[in-house]
Coordinates of C-alpha atoms in Angstrom, one line a residue:
Chain G
M1 CA -51.1 16.3 -20.0
T2 CA -49.2 13.4 -18.8
E3 CA -50.7 11.1 -16.2
S4 CA -47.7 8.8 -16.1
I5 CA -45.7 10.4 -13.4
K6 CA -47.1 9.5 -10.0
K7 CA -49.1 12.6 -9.1
Y8 CA -50.1 13.1 -5.5
K9 CA -53.3 15.0 -5.5
F10 CA -54.8 16.7 -2.5
R11 CA -56.5 14.2 -0.2
D12 CA -60.2 14.0 -0.9
G13 CA -62.6 14.8 1.9
L14 CA -60.8 17.9 3.2
H15 CA -62.9 20.9 3.2
L16 CA -59.9 23.1 2.6
E17 CA -57.0 22.4 0.2
F18 CA -54.7 23.3 3.1
E19 CA -53.1 20.9 5.6
I20 CA -50.5 21.0 8.3
I21 CA -48.8 17.6 8.8
D22 CA -46.1 16.2 11.0
L23 CA -43.2 15.3 8.8
A24 CA -41.7 12.5 10.8
Q25 CA -45.2 10.9 11.3
V26 CA -46.1 11.0 7.6
L27 CA -42.7 9.7 6.5
K28 CA -43.0 6.9 9.0
D29 CA -46.6 6.0 8.0
K30 CA -46.1 6.4 4.3
K31 CA -42.4 5.7 3.8
D32 CA -42.9 3.7 0.6
L33 CA -45.1 6.3 -0.9
M34 CA -43.0 9.3 0.0
T35 CA -39.6 8.0 -1.0
V36 CA -40.8 7.0 -4.4
S37 CA -40.2 10.1 -6.5
H38 CA -43.5 11.8 -7.1
R39 CA -44.8 15.0 -8.3
A40 CA -46.7 17.0 -5.7
Q41 CA -49.7 19.0 -7.0
F42 CA -49.4 21.3 -4.1
Y43 CA -47.1 23.9 -2.7
L44 CA -45.0 22.8 0.2
I45 CA -43.5 24.6 3.1
L46 CA -41.2 22.3 5.1
W47 CA -40.3 23.5 8.5
I48 CA -37.4 21.3 9.5
E49 CA -36.6 21.4 13.2
K50 CA -34.1 18.6 13.0
G51 CA -32.9 17.3 9.8
E52 CA -30.2 15.4 7.9
G53 CA -29.7 14.2 4.3
T54 CA -30.4 15.4 0.8
H55 CA -33.8 16.2 -0.6
Y56 CA -34.2 16.4 -4.4
V57 CA -36.5 18.9 -6.1
D58 CA -36.5 18.5 -9.9
F59 CA -33.2 16.7 -9.7
N60 CA -31.5 19.5 -7.8
P61 CA -30.1 18.5 -4.4
I62 CA -31.2 20.5 -1.3
K63 CA -29.4 19.9 2.0
I64 CA -31.7 19.1 4.9
E65 CA -30.6 20.9 8.0
D66 CA -31.8 21.9 11.5
N67 CA -34.1 24.9 11.8
T68 CA -34.7 25.7 8.2
L69 CA -37.7 26.5 6.1
I70 CA -37.9 25.2 2.5
F71 CA -40.4 26.4 0.0
I72 CA -41.2 23.9 -2.8
P73 CA -43.4 25.0 -5.7
S74 CA -46.4 23.1 -6.9
N75 CA -45.8 20.4 -9.6
S76 CA -42.1 19.9 -9.0
V77 CA -40.8 16.4 -8.5
N78 CA -39.8 15.5 -5.0
I79 CA -37.5 12.8 -3.9
Y80 CA -37.3 12.3 -0.1
D81 CA -34.1 11.0 1.2
K82 CA -34.7 7.4 2.3
E83 CA -31.8 7.5 4.8
G84 CA -32.5 11.1 5.8
L85 CA -34.0 12.7 8.9
Y86 CA -37.0 15.0 8.6
E87 CA -38.3 16.2 11.9
G88 CA -40.8 19.1 11.9
K89 CA -44.0 20.2 10.2
A90 CA -45.1 20.8 6.7
I91 CA -47.8 23.1 5.4
I92 CA -49.3 22.0 2.1
F93 CA -51.7 24.0 0.1
T94 CA -52.9 24.4 -3.5
D95 CA -53.4 27.2 -6.0
S96 CA -57.1 26.9 -5.4
F97 CA -56.7 27.5 -1.7
F98 CA -54.5 30.5 -2.1
C99 CA -55.5 32.1 -5.3
K100 CA -59.0 33.6 -4.8
N101 CA -58.3 36.6 -7.0
K102 CA -55.8 38.0 -9.5
E103 CA -53.7 39.7 -6.8
D104 CA -53.3 36.3 -5.0
V105 CA -52.2 34.7 -8.2
R106 CA -49.7 37.4 -9.0
F107 CA -48.3 37.3 -5.4
L108 CA -47.9 33.6 -5.2
H109 CA -46.4 33.1 -8.7
A110 CA -44.1 36.0 -8.5
S111 CA -43.0 35.5 -4.9
L112 CA -39.3 34.8 -4.7
L113 CA -40.3 31.9 -2.5
Y114 CA -41.9 30.0 -5.4
N115 CA -40.6 31.7 -8.5
D116 CA -38.7 29.2 -10.8
L117 CA -36.4 32.0 -11.9
Y118 CA -34.6 31.3 -8.6
H119 CA -33.3 28.2 -7.0
I120 CA -35.5 26.6 -4.3
A121 CA -36.0 29.0 -1.5
K122 CA -34.4 27.9 1.8
M123 CA -33.9 30.0 4.8
K124 CA -32.8 29.7 8.4
V125 CA -35.3 30.2 11.2
S126 CA -34.6 30.8 14.8
P127 CA -35.3 27.8 17.1
Q128 CA -36.6 30.3 19.7
A129 CA -39.8 32.2 19.6
S130 CA -40.1 34.3 16.4
Y131 CA -42.7 36.0 14.4
L132 CA -42.7 33.2 11.9
R133 CA -43.1 30.6 14.7
V134 CA -46.0 32.5 16.2
F135 CA -47.8 32.6 12.9
F136 CA -47.1 28.9 12.3
N137 CA -48.5 28.0 15.7
A138 CA -51.5 30.2 15.0
M139 CA -52.2 28.5 11.7
E140 CA -51.9 25.1 13.4
T141 CA -54.4 26.2 16.1
E142 CA -56.8 27.7 13.6
F143 CA -56.5 24.6 11.4
L144 CA -57.7 22.4 14.3
R145 CA -60.8 24.4 15.0
N146 CA -64.2 23.1 14.1
P147 CA -64.9 24.5 10.6
D148 CA -66.9 27.7 10.3
N149 CA -67.2 30.5 7.8
S150 CA -64.3 32.4 9.3
Q151 CA -61.8 29.6 9.1
F152 CA -60.9 29.8 5.4
P153 CA -60.3 33.6 5.3
I154 CA -58.4 33.5 8.6
L155 CA -56.1 30.7 7.4
H156 CA -55.7 32.3 4.0
N157 CA -54.7 35.6 5.5
M158 CA -52.4 34.1 8.1
L159 CA -50.6 32.1 5.3
H160 CA -50.3 35.3 3.3
I161 CA -48.7 37.1 6.2
F162 CA -46.5 34.1 6.9
L163 CA -45.2 34.1 3.3
L164 CA -44.7 37.9 3.3
Q165 CA -42.7 37.7 6.5
A166 CA -40.7 34.8 5.1
E167 CA -39.9 36.8 2.0
R168 CA -38.7 39.7 4.2
E169 CA -36.5 37.4 6.3
I170 CA -35.0 35.6 3.4
R171 CA -34.1 38.9 1.8
E172 CA -32.5 40.0 5.0
Q173 CA -30.5 36.7 4.9
G174 CA -29.0 37.8 1.6
F175 CA -31.2 36.2 -1.0
E176 CA -30.3 37.8 -4.3
E177 CA -33.4 39.1 -6.0
L178 CA -33.9 40.2 -9.6
K179 CA -34.5 43.9 -9.9
P180 CA -38.0 44.8 -11.3
S181 CA -37.8 46.0 -14.9
V182 CA -39.6 45.8 -18.2
H183 CA -37.3 43.0 -19.1
L184 CA -38.2 41.0 -16.0
D185 CA -41.9 41.6 -16.7
N186 CA -41.5 40.4 -20.3
L187 CA -39.5 37.4 -19.2
M188 CA -42.3 36.4 -16.7
L189 CA -44.9 36.7 -19.5
F190 CA -42.8 34.5 -21.7
K191 CA -42.3 31.9 -19.0
E192 CA -46.0 31.8 -18.3
K193 CA -46.8 31.2 -22.0
L194 CA -44.0 28.6 -22.3
E195 CA -45.3 26.6 -19.4
L196 CA -48.6 26.2 -21.1
N197 CA -47.2 25.4 -24.6
F198 CA -43.7 24.0 -24.5
R199 CA -44.9 20.5 -25.4
K200 CA -46.0 21.6 -28.9
E201 CA -44.4 24.9 -29.6
R202 CA -40.6 25.5 -29.7
S203 CA -40.3 28.4 -32.0
V204 CA -38.9 31.6 -30.4
N205 CA -40.6 33.7 -33.1
K206 CA -44.0 32.2 -32.4
Y207 CA -43.8 33.0 -28.7
A208 CA -42.6 36.6 -29.4
S209 CA -45.5 37.3 -31.8
E210 CA -48.0 35.7 -29.5
L211 CA -46.8 38.0 -26.7
G212 CA -46.8 41.0 -29.1
M213 CA -43.1 41.4 -28.8
S214 CA -40.4 41.5 -31.4
D215 CA -37.8 38.7 -31.4
K216 CA -35.3 41.3 -30.4
Q217 CA -37.3 42.4 -27.4
L218 CA -37.8 38.9 -26.2
H219 CA -34.1 38.1 -26.7
K220 CA -33.2 41.2 -24.7
A221 CA -35.6 40.3 -21.9
C222 CA -34.1 36.8 -21.5
T223 CA -30.4 37.7 -21.9
S224 CA -30.5 40.8 -19.7
V225 CA -32.2 39.1 -16.8
L226 CA -31.0 35.5 -17.0
D227 CA -28.1 35.7 -19.4
K228 CA -29.8 33.0 -21.4
T229 CA -31.3 33.1 -24.9
P230 CA -35.0 32.4 -25.4
K231 CA -34.0 29.2 -27.2
Q232 CA -32.0 28.1 -24.2
I233 CA -34.9 28.7 -21.9
I234 CA -37.2 26.7 -24.1
D235 CA -34.7 23.9 -24.3
E236 CA -34.2 23.8 -20.6
R237 CA -37.9 23.5 -20.0
L238 CA -38.3 20.7 -22.4
I239 CA -35.3 18.8 -21.1
L240 CA -36.6 19.1 -17.5
E241 CA -39.9 17.6 -18.6
A242 CA -38.1 14.8 -20.4
K243 CA -36.1 14.1 -17.3
R244 CA -39.2 14.1 -15.1
L245 CA -41.0 11.6 -17.5
L246 CA -37.9 9.4 -17.8
V247 CA -37.4 9.0 -14.1
H248 CA -40.9 9.1 -12.8
S249 CA -42.9 7.2 -15.4
K250 CA -42.5 3.8 -16.9
Q251 CA -43.3 5.1 -20.4
A252 CA -41.2 3.9 -23.3
I253 CA -38.8 6.4 -24.8
K254 CA -40.9 6.4 -27.9
E255 CA -44.0 7.4 -26.0
I256 CA -42.1 10.2 -24.1
A257 CA -40.8 11.5 -27.4
Y258 CA -44.3 11.5 -28.8
E259 CA -45.6 13.3 -25.8
L260 CA -43.0 16.0 -26.1
G261 CA -43.9 16.6 -29.7
Y262 CA -41.4 14.4 -31.5
D263 CA -42.8 12.2 -34.3
E264 CA -39.4 10.6 -34.6
P265 CA -37.9 9.1 -31.4
T266 CA -34.4 9.3 -32.9
N267 CA -34.7 13.1 -33.1
F268 CA -35.7 13.2 -29.5
I269 CA -32.8 11.0 -28.5
K270 CA -30.3 13.2 -30.4
Y271 CA -31.8 16.3 -28.8
F272 CA -31.6 14.9 -25.3
R273 CA -28.1 13.8 -25.8
K274 CA -27.0 17.1 -27.1
H275 CA -28.3 18.9 -24.0
T276 CA -27.5 16.4 -21.3
E277 CA -24.5 14.4 -22.6
S278 CA -26.3 11.2 -22.0
T279 CA -29.0 9.2 -23.8
P280 CA -32.5 9.0 -22.3
L281 CA -31.9 5.4 -21.3
E282 CA -28.7 6.2 -19.6
F283 CA -30.3 9.0 -17.7
R284 CA -33.2 6.8 -16.7
S285 CA -30.9 4.0 -15.4
R286 CA -29.1 6.4 -13.1
F287 CA -32.3 6.9 -10.9
Chain S
M1 CA -105.2 -30.3 49.3
R2 CA -105.2 -27.8 52.1
R3 CA -101.5 -28.6 52.8
I4 CA -100.5 -28.1 49.3
F5 CA -102.2 -24.7 49.4
I6 CA -100.3 -23.7 52.5
I7 CA -97.0 -24.7 51.0
T8 CA -97.7 -22.7 47.9
V9 CA -98.6 -19.7 49.9
L10 CA -95.4 -20.0 51.9
T11 CA -93.3 -20.3 48.8
I12 CA -94.9 -17.2 47.3
V13 CA -94.3 -15.3 50.5
S14 CA -90.7 -16.3 50.7
I15 CA -90.1 -15.4 47.1
V16 CA -91.6 -12.0 47.7
S17 CA -89.6 -11.4 50.8
C18 CA -86.5 -12.5 49.1
E19 CA -87.1 -9.9 46.3
A20 CA -87.6 -7.2 49.0
D21 CA -84.3 -8.1 50.6
N22 CA -82.5 -7.9 47.3
K23 CA -84.0 -4.6 46.6
E24 CA -83.0 -3.3 50.0
A25 CA -79.5 -4.6 49.5
N26 CA -79.3 -2.7 46.2
M27 CA -80.7 0.4 47.7
A28 CA -78.2 0.3 50.5
I29 CA -75.2 0.6 48.1
S30 CA -75.3 4.1 46.6
N31 CA -74.3 4.7 43.0
K32 CA -71.3 6.7 44.3
Q33 CA -70.2 3.7 46.4
K34 CA -70.6 1.4 43.4
V35 CA -68.3 3.6 41.3
S36 CA -65.7 3.7 44.1
E37 CA -65.8 -0.1 44.4
L38 CA -65.6 -0.6 40.7
L39 CA -62.6 1.7 40.3
K40 CA -60.9 0.1 43.2
A41 CA -61.5 -3.4 41.7
I42 CA -59.2 -2.4 38.9
E43 CA -56.5 -2.5 41.4
T44 CA -57.6 -5.4 43.6
G45 CA -59.0 -7.6 40.9
A46 CA -62.2 -8.1 42.9
G47 CA -64.8 -9.6 40.6
E48 CA -68.1 -8.6 42.3
P49 CA -68.1 -4.8 41.5
V50 CA -68.0 -5.7 37.7
A51 CA -71.6 -6.8 38.3
Y52 CA -72.5 -3.1 38.7
I53 CA -72.0 -2.7 35.0
N54 CA -74.9 -3.7 32.8
A55 CA -73.4 -6.6 30.8
N56 CA -75.8 -6.2 27.9
N57 CA -75.7 -2.5 27.6
Y58 CA -72.5 -0.6 28.3
T59 CA -71.6 2.3 26.0
Q60 CA -67.9 3.2 26.2
H61 CA -66.7 6.7 25.3
N62 CA -63.0 6.2 26.2
Q63 CA -61.6 6.1 22.7
A64 CA -58.9 3.6 23.5
I65 CA -61.3 1.0 24.8
A66 CA -63.7 -1.2 22.8
D67 CA -67.4 -0.9 23.4
G68 CA -69.3 -3.0 25.9
L69 CA -68.3 -5.0 29.0
A70 CA -66.0 -7.1 26.8
G71 CA -63.9 -4.0 26.0
F72 CA -63.5 -3.2 29.7
G73 CA -62.6 -6.8 30.4
A74 CA -59.9 -6.7 27.6
V75 CA -58.3 -3.7 29.2
L76 CA -58.2 -5.3 32.6
G77 CA -56.6 -8.4 31.0
T78 CA -53.8 -6.3 29.4
L79 CA -53.4 -4.4 32.7
N80 CA -52.9 -7.6 34.6
E81 CA -50.3 -8.7 32.1
A82 CA -48.5 -5.4 32.5
G83 CA -48.3 -6.1 36.3
G84 CA -51.6 -4.5 37.5
G85 CA -52.6 -1.0 38.3
K86 CA -53.1 1.3 41.3
V87 CA -56.3 3.3 41.9
E88 CA -56.9 5.9 44.5
V89 CA -60.2 7.7 44.2
Q90 CA -59.9 11.2 45.5
R91 CA -63.4 12.7 45.3
V92 CA -66.7 11.4 44.1
F93 CA -70.0 13.3 43.5
E94 CA -73.2 12.7 41.7
D95 CA -75.8 14.5 39.7
G96 CA -79.0 12.5 38.9
D97 CA -78.0 9.4 37.1
F98 CA -74.4 10.5 36.7
V99 CA -71.5 9.8 39.1
I100 CA -68.3 11.7 38.7
A101 CA -65.0 10.4 40.1
H102 CA -61.6 12.2 40.3
T103 CA -59.0 9.5 40.6
K104 CA -55.2 9.0 40.8
Y105 CA -54.3 6.1 38.6
D106 CA -51.3 4.1 37.9
F107 CA -52.8 2.6 34.8
F108 CA -50.2 2.0 32.1
G109 CA -48.3 4.8 33.8
P110 CA -49.3 7.4 36.4
K111 CA -52.4 9.4 35.4
A112 CA -54.9 11.8 36.7
G113 CA -58.4 10.7 35.6
I114 CA -61.9 12.2 35.8
D115 CA -64.5 9.5 35.0
I116 CA -68.3 9.9 34.4
F117 CA -70.6 7.0 34.8
R118 CA -74.3 6.9 33.9
F119 CA -76.7 4.6 35.7
E120 CA -79.9 3.1 34.7
N121 CA -81.9 1.0 37.2
G122 CA -79.0 0.8 39.5
L123 CA -76.5 -0.4 36.8
I124 CA -73.8 1.4 34.9
V125 CA -74.7 1.7 31.2
E126 CA -72.3 4.4 30.0
H127 CA -68.8 5.7 30.7
W128 CA -66.8 8.8 29.7
D129 CA -63.4 9.8 31.0
N130 CA -60.4 12.1 30.5
L131 CA -56.9 11.1 31.4
Q132 CA -53.7 13.1 31.8
E133 CA -50.2 12.2 32.8
I134 CA -49.2 13.2 36.3
V135 CA -46.7 16.0 36.6
E136 CA -44.3 15.8 39.5
K137 CA -43.4 19.5 39.8
T138 CA -46.3 21.8 39.4
A139 CA -46.5 25.6 39.0
S140 CA -48.6 26.2 42.1
G141 CA -46.9 23.6 44.3
R142 CA -50.2 21.8 44.7
T143 CA -50.7 18.3 43.3
Q144 CA -53.3 17.4 40.6
F145 CA -55.3 15.8 43.4
D146 CA -54.9 17.4 46.9
G147 CA -57.3 20.0 48.3
S148 CA -60.8 20.0 49.4
T149 CA -63.0 16.8 49.2
E150 CA -65.9 17.6 51.4
I151 CA -69.2 17.9 49.6
K152 CA -71.5 20.6 51.1
D153 CA -74.0 23.3 50.1
L154 CA -76.3 20.6 48.6
D155 CA -79.1 23.3 48.4
K156 CA -76.9 25.3 46.1
T157 CA -76.3 22.7 43.4
E158 CA -78.4 24.4 40.7
A159 CA -77.0 27.8 41.5
N160 CA -73.5 26.6 41.3
K161 CA -74.1 24.7 38.1
T162 CA -75.5 27.8 36.6
L163 CA -72.4 29.8 37.7
V164 CA -70.1 27.3 35.9
R165 CA -72.3 27.3 32.8
N166 CA -72.0 31.1 32.6
L167 CA -68.3 31.0 33.5
M168 CA -67.8 28.7 30.4
K169 CA -69.9 31.0 28.2
D170 CA -68.6 34.4 29.3
I171 CA -64.9 33.6 30.0
F172 CA -63.8 30.4 28.3
L173 CA -65.9 30.8 25.2
G174 CA -65.2 34.5 25.5
A175 CA -68.6 36.2 25.4
N176 CA -67.7 38.6 28.3
P177 CA -64.1 38.2 29.3
D178 CA -64.2 41.2 31.6
K179 CA -66.7 39.5 33.8
I180 CA -64.1 37.1 35.2
T181 CA -64.2 38.4 38.7
D182 CA -68.0 37.7 38.8
Y183 CA -67.1 34.0 38.6
I184 CA -63.7 33.4 40.1
S185 CA -62.8 34.7 43.6
T186 CA -60.2 37.4 43.7
E187 CA -59.1 36.3 47.1
Q188 CA -58.6 32.5 46.7
Y189 CA -58.2 30.4 43.6
D190 CA -56.4 27.2 44.4
Q191 CA -55.0 25.9 41.2
H192 CA -54.3 22.2 40.6
N193 CA -53.6 22.5 36.8
P194 CA -49.9 21.6 36.9
G195 CA -48.9 24.4 34.5
V196 CA -50.7 27.3 36.2
K197 CA -49.9 29.2 39.4
D198 CA -52.5 30.0 42.1
G199 CA -54.9 32.9 42.0
L200 CA -56.6 34.8 39.2
G201 CA -53.2 36.3 38.3
G202 CA -51.7 32.9 37.7
L203 CA -54.5 32.0 35.3
G204 CA -54.1 35.4 33.5
E205 CA -50.4 34.9 33.2
A206 CA -50.7 31.4 31.7
L207 CA -53.3 32.4 29.2
A208 CA -51.3 35.4 28.1
S209 CA -48.1 33.5 27.5
L210 CA -49.9 30.9 25.4
A211 CA -51.6 33.6 23.3
E212 CA -48.3 35.4 22.8
A213 CA -46.8 32.2 21.4
G214 CA -49.6 32.1 18.8
M215 CA -51.2 29.1 20.7
P216 CA -54.2 30.5 22.5
M217 CA -56.1 28.1 24.6
V218 CA -59.4 27.7 22.7
Y219 CA -62.6 26.4 24.2
E220 CA -65.0 25.6 21.3
K221 CA -67.9 23.9 22.8
N222 CA -69.2 23.1 26.3
Y223 CA -71.0 19.7 26.3
I224 CA -72.3 19.2 29.8
V225 CA -72.1 20.6 33.3
L226 CA -72.7 18.2 36.2
G227 CA -72.5 19.0 39.9
Q228 CA -73.4 18.2 43.5
G229 CA -73.4 21.0 46.1
N230 CA -70.0 22.8 45.9
F231 CA -68.4 20.6 43.3
V232 CA -69.2 21.1 39.6
L233 CA -67.7 19.4 36.5
S234 CA -67.7 20.9 33.1
V235 CA -66.8 19.0 29.9
S236 CA -65.7 20.9 26.9
E237 CA -63.9 20.6 23.5
G238 CA -61.2 22.8 22.3
I239 CA -57.6 23.3 21.2
F240 CA -54.6 23.3 23.6
L241 CA -50.9 23.4 22.5
K242 CA -51.8 22.7 18.9
E243 CA -53.8 19.6 19.7
K244 CA -57.5 19.0 19.6
V245 CA -58.5 18.1 23.2
A246 CA -61.2 17.5 25.7
F247 CA -61.2 19.7 28.8
Y248 CA -62.6 18.2 32.0
D249 CA -62.7 21.0 34.6
I250 CA -63.8 20.5 38.2
F251 CA -64.6 23.7 40.1
R252 CA -65.2 24.1 43.8
I253 CA -67.5 26.9 44.7
E254 CA -67.8 28.8 47.9
N255 CA -70.2 31.7 48.5
G256 CA -71.0 32.0 44.8
K257 CA -67.4 32.2 43.5
V258 CA -65.0 29.6 42.3
V259 CA -62.2 29.0 44.8
E260 CA -60.5 25.8 43.6
H261 CA -59.9 24.1 40.3
W262 CA -58.7 20.7 39.1
D263 CA -58.6 19.5 35.5
T264 CA -57.5 16.9 33.0
V265 CA -56.8 17.7 29.4
E266 CA -56.6 14.8 26.9
K267 CA -56.0 14.7 23.2
I268 CA -59.0 13.6 21.1
V269 CA -58.3 10.6 19.0
P270 CA -59.4 11.0 15.3
E271 CA -62.5 8.9 14.7
A272 CA -60.7 6.6 12.3
D273 CA -58.2 5.5 15.1
A274 CA -60.8 5.2 17.9
K275 CA -61.6 1.7 19.3
N276 CA -65.3 2.5 19.4
T277 CA -67.7 4.7 17.4
N278 CA -69.4 6.4 20.3
G279 CA -67.4 9.6 20.2
K280 CA -65.6 11.3 23.0
F281 CA -68.6 13.3 24.1
N282 CA -72.2 12.5 23.0
F283 CA -73.9 13.0 26.3

């Protein structure tokens, strides 16, 4: 694992890996910290009441607007807009807060709010009273209580309901969801495996056999759902990691190449250039 | 020799009588009066009432003020630079060593304040307070200050304090919410909280609308109940409008039921940002 990107871990000393923060306040107090690109080791829900500017998650721009909810997965790279306006609240929580059993894991990782098969989930919320607002208020109130044995399960369940309701509303707002199928299930298994192994393993055949599928099955899963080949998906993941390391660490190209499983930096440079049409150094200098 | 003896005796006598005079003078000023004078001195700048504070031992629980007499002095200094303040004490009552004052301040802006002072040997050794901005237009039409000021029913102090303790437990901490009419009069409940209408109905309406918005008013802990006759103060901790707060509630009781209520609600400062380490409560 790389330690070279600035990783913001959860604050020590909190009894729960859950927090509700005032965005404007945090950005004011920790402007230097927040506007340096960093990789957050927690899930984020941004409730923007008033906002302007462009937020970047894994190099993809997201427009910041009034009355929106934005769901940002754990481990993605965030760049806050230095000139932007973020007014509202944020909920931050970790896997260890939410995932107390297998159902929780499945829900969170498959949720269209946090699933990386989709673009970052962003939805409109009513500025008036709404079900989501009531639950957000209730979580804020519960979070302030003096800790007791009920606090964790109550917060956990309220967050679960909040996410379920947000899923429902984002669907109603026209979010296009992938239809459940064997192919989607197989693709999800592949992505899970890839996430753990992409630094050292890039052979489609190896992944297929590890998952007990034929090359053809894996190919079909990827192309029918995403219209991409397994090889393309592997390449995209590796390139994303390369970009993250280039921009968010001070490591030499040689070290990054090595970390991503290249013994020869020139091979890494060629590979990067082929997929991004720029050299690693050029890419780095743009940020 | 004889003469020297006489002089000595006289001196001793006069010293003794002097001490007696001082003691009498101290006795003559009640703790309540000392508090009133001290609070008024914030406005007038009079120096003498500051002597009612024990200069060597003064524990400050206002989280925006540093500990000790020096902390109090520093605030007065800043206040003078800001053009001075205004202080109108509305009602004062006492319970043992404690004196409670309900005051209209213009103290870095208009505020309603409830202060508690603790005395030891005639001097103030500890102070708590709870401040809230003054609201011009209130739901009941009453101000945060007007209403009854007359202290009576001194023989009912304990009974009335017990009533408020149980009111806190059963209603505000929620042990027996249906008992509310055992505590609050159905005929008269004069409300001075700026956001709530008169009567039991007004209270119910306000609590319901907060709960529906997902922000129920939460009382978590009652720290102390202090009272004299028909006036009782309760100090609690809880959550209001998504902030951790201290609730100071003053109730007036008539014939065994609460008939009038004043309060102040103030946000609790996180310990790391407080100017002293004494805590907002710690009675």
